[in-house]
Amino acid sequence: MMKEQNTTNQAQAPILVVDDDYHLCQMVKWVLEDEGFEVQMAADGREAVERALLQQPKLILLDMRLPLLDGKGVAKQVHAHYGTRVPIILMSADWHGEEKRRQIEAVAYVRKPFNIDDLLQVVQNTLQRSA
Amino acid sequence: VAERAQREAEDALQIRNDFLSSISHDLKTPLTVMRGTIQLLQRRLKQGDMSALLDRLKVLEVSINKMQGMIEDILTIAQLKAGQHLDLDIRPLNLFPLITRIVEEQQEITHRHHLHLSTYSRDLPVQGDAIRLDRVITNLLTNAIKYSPDGGSITLDITDEEESNQHWIVMRFQDQGIGIPEADQPFLFRPFYRASNARGHIPGTGVGLASAAQVVREHGGTISLSSQQGQGSCILVRLPVNGKSEERGDV
């Protein structure tokens, strides 16, 4: 079952992970790659938008506090370009996650520090809903 | 006068709120990496998959160091605010291996910046607290990276000089980043203070540079900056080779 899932996932667009902390991106990349996803990373808001427009991601995991362009700005540009075709999941460290999620029109949020099982659950749910 | 007092109180509240929101974000980030990496390692071990464990352990260690560094910075600031001297563990120490390791670590996590190290010698002896000085150099380099979001070259240039019968090691941290507006420069070594062109644009707590300055001063050294907005910044740190000279006192 694992194998089938891997091949289908790999054939599709990448998941874009956006956080200014390199090691957080790296950790999330490992989590997703273990499930067979292809993953791209971006360290700031501008790089995130550039990558997202260059190749349509199937999903974006997005931090709010970013250099050059914050999460809000990234979400705005991604929505302007793709509408709701590219779902955004917010990775939030503060207590107003739900409020922030609504603000940027993200489909879901995970609160840092999250468990990787919870992260995967949210990712899988989001992909199933948008499929 | 009342108006001014109120404005100052409002500023202080704003600074406190910004700090709390930044620090909770900054502390939770390495915590997230630690938790996630441990869970990844547990999965691997349960599946009997021994591949790539060292990579993951390395990231775990880096995150622990990062969190420890932030906690040290906060405690340094707390001691500064309380008017106390730092407990320094002063020993003879060569800065060169410490500096090369930090430069390599920082280069690993950025592809937009090119870090250059130039030094007059591979023997950089000081009387210092290795952990605190490690933190100073790490903070100044991460700042150089952080405040040049468009990338560019970052140079750490190390020279020596003789002044007031002292032998000094001089470190210049030069970046090509956003620079510091002149109006902000006199306040930049204050705890929680953030330059107006960084506030709201580049995440940060205003703790790193202030604690670095405190550690340098407690080593009998000096720290200063020169910068033009939009033209990068240069932070200059001077450390006495023979350690703090008590009889000369603080000037």
Tab-separated table of C-alpha atoms in Angstrom, chain B residues 37-234:
chain	number	residue	atom	x	y	z
B	37	THR	CA	13.307	15.022	14.317
B	38	ILE	CA	12.925	12.807	17.384
B	39	GLN	CA	9.671	11.429	15.978
B	40	LEU	CA	11.384	10.777	12.635
B	41	LEU	CA	14.206	8.955	14.411
B	42	GLN	CA	11.712	6.867	16.406
B	43	ARG	CA	9.982	5.830	13.186
B	44	ARG	CA	13.222	4.812	11.545
B	45	LEU	CA	14.342	2.811	14.563
B	46	LYS	CA	10.972	1.047	14.869
B	47	GLN	CA	11.178	0.053	11.220
B	48	GLY	CA	14.769	-1.107	11.687
B	49	ASP	CA	15.810	1.444	9.086
B	50	MET	CA	19.238	2.730	10.085
B	51	SER	CA	19.799	4.990	7.083
B	52	ALA	CA	20.378	8.720	7.391
B	53	LEU	CA	20.211	8.686	11.180
B	54	LEU	CA	23.313	10.833	11.521
B	55	ASP	CA	21.849	13.614	9.333
B	56	ARG	CA	18.804	13.732	11.536
B	57	LEU	CA	20.808	13.663	14.736
B	58	LYS	CA	22.911	16.522	13.407
B	59	VAL	CA	19.802	18.645	12.825
B	60	LEU	CA	18.607	17.738	16.316
B	61	GLU	CA	21.903	18.910	17.776
B	62	VAL	CA	21.866	22.152	15.780
B	63	SER	CA	18.352	22.922	17.044
B	64	ILE	CA	19.320	22.252	20.643
B	65	ASN	CA	22.299	24.595	20.224
B	66	LYS	CA	20.065	27.224	18.689
B	67	MET	CA	17.588	27.050	21.553
B	68	GLN	CA	20.365	27.078	24.149
B	69	GLY	CA	21.848	30.146	22.461
B	70	MET	CA	18.548	32.002	22.600
B	71	ILE	CA	18.095	31.161	26.264
B	72	GLU	CA	21.664	32.325	27.000
B	73	ASP	CA	20.944	35.608	25.199
B	74	ILE	CA	17.783	36.215	27.188
B	75	LEU	CA	19.584	35.487	30.460
B	76	THR	CA	22.429	37.800	29.457
B	77	ILE	CA	19.921	40.579	28.842
B	78	ALA	CA	18.173	39.832	32.139
B	79	GLN	CA	21.490	40.180	33.977
B	80	LEU	CA	22.256	43.369	32.120
B	81	LYS	CA	18.851	44.780	33.054
B	82	ALA	CA	19.434	43.797	36.677
B	83	GLY	CA	22.762	45.638	36.585
B	84	GLN	CA	24.711	42.469	37.306
B	85	HIS	CA	27.989	41.284	35.878
B	86	LEU	CA	27.971	38.089	33.828
B	87	ASP	CA	29.440	34.912	35.243
B	88	LEU	CA	32.200	34.350	32.747
B	89	ASP	CA	34.319	31.238	32.546
B	90	ILE	CA	37.551	32.886	31.436
B	91	ARG	CA	40.276	30.642	30.022
B	92	PRO	CA	43.066	31.000	27.473
B	93	LEU	CA	41.482	30.250	24.152
B	94	ASN	CA	42.254	30.273	20.426
B	95	LEU	CA	39.383	31.899	18.533
B	96	PHE	CA	40.440	30.559	15.129
B	97	PRO	CA	38.923	27.023	15.239
B	98	LEU	CA	35.784	28.425	16.851
B	99	ILE	CA	35.372	31.027	14.126
B	100	THR	CA	35.988	28.624	11.233
B	101	ARG	CA	33.418	26.190	12.615
B	102	ILE	CA	30.779	28.924	12.980
B	103	VAL	CA	31.450	30.286	9.479
B	104	GLU	CA	31.082	26.778	8.016
B	105	GLU	CA	27.865	26.131	9.965
B	106	GLN	CA	26.335	29.387	8.807
B	107	GLN	CA	27.396	28.878	5.183
B	108	GLU	CA	25.642	25.496	5.207
B	109	ILE	CA	22.225	27.025	5.808
B	110	THR	CA	22.283	29.798	3.225
B	111	HIS	CA	22.748	29.598	-0.522
B	112	ARG	CA	22.164	33.306	-1.113
B	113	HIS	CA	25.118	34.540	0.881
B	114	HIS	CA	28.806	33.970	0.432
B	115	LEU	CA	30.737	34.033	3.647
B	116	HIS	CA	34.393	35.005	3.515
B	117	LEU	CA	36.837	34.725	6.350
B	118	SER	CA	40.164	36.491	6.243
B	119	THR	CA	42.578	36.529	9.138
B	120	TYR	CA	46.083	37.735	9.827
B	121	SER	CA	46.844	34.545	11.738
B	122	ARG	CA	45.495	31.110	12.617
B	123	ASP	CA	46.529	31.782	16.144
B	124	LEU	CA	43.990	34.120	17.729
B	125	PRO	CA	44.603	33.940	21.460
B	126	VAL	CA	42.279	35.646	23.907
B	127	GLN	CA	41.348	35.255	27.544
B	128	GLY	CA	37.693	34.480	27.184
B	129	ASP	CA	34.558	32.475	27.823
B	130	ALA	CA	34.354	30.104	24.856
B	131	ILE	CA	30.592	29.560	25.023
B	132	ARG	CA	29.805	33.270	25.309
B	133	LEU	CA	32.209	34.295	22.548
B	134	ASP	CA	30.858	31.532	20.332
B	135	ARG	CA	27.450	33.109	20.859
B	136	VAL	CA	28.754	36.604	20.056
B	137	ILE	CA	30.274	35.507	16.750
B	138	THR	CA	27.250	33.389	15.845
B	139	ASN	CA	24.901	36.276	16.579
B	140	LEU	CA	26.880	38.771	14.538
B	141	LEU	CA	27.088	36.410	11.568
B	142	THR	CA	23.415	35.409	11.702
B	143	ASN	CA	22.524	39.105	11.899
B	144	ALA	CA	24.647	39.823	8.841
B	145	ILE	CA	22.760	37.067	7.010
B	146	LYS	CA	19.353	38.058	8.332
B	147	TYR	CA	19.704	41.745	7.522
B	148	SER	CA	20.872	41.101	3.989
B	149	PRO	CA	17.754	39.271	2.796
B	150	ASP	CA	18.695	39.732	-0.848
B	151	GLY	CA	21.927	37.851	-0.261
B	152	GLY	CA	25.406	39.010	-1.144
B	153	SER	CA	28.792	38.612	0.405
B	154	ILE	CA	29.505	38.676	4.115
B	155	THR	CA	33.051	39.189	5.230
B	156	LEU	CA	34.621	38.506	8.578
B	157	ASP	CA	37.984	40.195	8.533
B	158	ILE	CA	40.306	39.625	11.476
B	159	THR	CA	43.303	41.825	12.182
B	160	ASP	CA	45.291	42.829	15.231
B	161	GLU	CA	46.433	46.142	16.615
B	162	GLU	CA	48.417	47.672	19.454
B	163	GLU	CA	46.730	50.364	21.482
B	164	SER	CA	47.100	51.682	25.018
B	165	ASN	CA	49.799	49.082	25.735
B	166	GLN	CA	47.355	46.372	24.827
B	167	HIS	CA	47.355	43.845	22.009
B	168	TRP	CA	43.869	43.640	20.467
B	169	ILE	CA	42.199	41.179	18.130
B	170	VAL	CA	39.881	43.094	15.824
B	171	MET	CA	36.935	41.453	14.045
B	172	ARG	CA	35.023	43.261	11.322
B	173	PHE	CA	31.679	41.812	10.260
B	174	GLN	CA	30.714	43.411	6.960
B	175	ASP	CA	27.530	42.725	5.027
B	176	GLN	CA	25.799	44.193	1.970
B	177	GLY	CA	22.370	44.288	3.549
B	178	ILE	CA	19.673	46.826	4.360
B	179	GLY	CA	21.955	48.840	6.627
B	180	ILE	CA	20.952	50.819	9.705
B	181	PRO	CA	19.315	54.251	9.501
B	182	GLU	CA	21.447	56.883	11.175
B	183	ALA	CA	18.709	57.814	13.653
B	184	ASP	CA	18.623	54.235	14.984
B	185	GLN	CA	22.365	53.738	15.310
B	186	PRO	CA	22.856	55.184	18.830
B	187	PHE	CA	20.213	52.814	20.243
B	188	LEU	CA	21.045	49.605	18.454
B	189	PHE	CA	22.987	47.967	21.304
B	190	ARG	CA	20.043	48.466	23.663
B	191	PRO	CA	18.034	45.370	24.558
B	192	PHE	CA	14.890	44.863	22.450
B	193	TYR	CA	15.657	47.859	20.241
B	194	ARG	CA	15.196	47.182	16.545
B	195	ALA	CA	16.058	49.452	13.656
B	196	SER	CA	13.082	51.126	11.983
B	197	ASN	CA	13.824	49.494	8.616
B	198	ALA	CA	13.829	46.025	10.236
B	199	ARG	CA	10.821	46.343	12.529
B	200	GLY	CA	7.815	44.715	10.925
B	201	HIS	CA	9.859	43.580	7.910
B	202	ILE	CA	12.466	41.198	9.239
B	203	PRO	CA	11.561	38.934	12.141
B	204	GLY	CA	13.730	39.400	15.234
B	205	THR	CA	13.727	39.970	18.984
B	206	GLY	CA	16.279	42.733	19.537
B	207	VAL	CA	18.172	40.483	21.918
B	208	GLY	CA	21.106	39.116	19.904
B	209	LEU	CA	23.106	42.279	19.314
B	210	ALA	CA	22.466	43.661	22.803
B	211	SER	CA	23.654	40.479	24.482
B	212	ALA	CA	26.668	40.271	22.145
B	213	ALA	CA	27.613	43.818	23.118
B	214	GLN	CA	27.270	42.996	26.803
B	215	VAL	CA	29.506	39.909	26.502
B	216	VAL	CA	32.154	41.818	24.531
B	217	ARG	CA	32.225	44.629	27.102
B	218	GLU	CA	32.511	42.196	29.989
B	219	HIS	CA	35.581	40.765	28.259
B	220	GLY	CA	37.134	44.222	28.352
B	221	GLY	CA	36.465	44.630	24.643
B	222	THR	CA	34.666	47.221	22.572
B	223	ILE	CA	31.914	46.993	19.991
B	224	SER	CA	30.835	49.628	17.501
B	225	LEU	CA	29.025	49.899	14.219
B	226	SER	CA	29.142	51.882	11.051
B	227	SER	CA	26.458	51.754	8.440
B	228	GLN	CA	24.530	53.611	5.832
B	229	GLN	CA	20.961	52.674	5.139
B	230	GLY	CA	20.770	50.487	2.053
B	231	GLN	CA	24.549	50.066	1.919
B	232	GLY	CA	25.181	47.309	4.413
B	233	SER	CA	26.529	47.356	7.938
B	234	CYS	CA	29.868	46.832	9.589
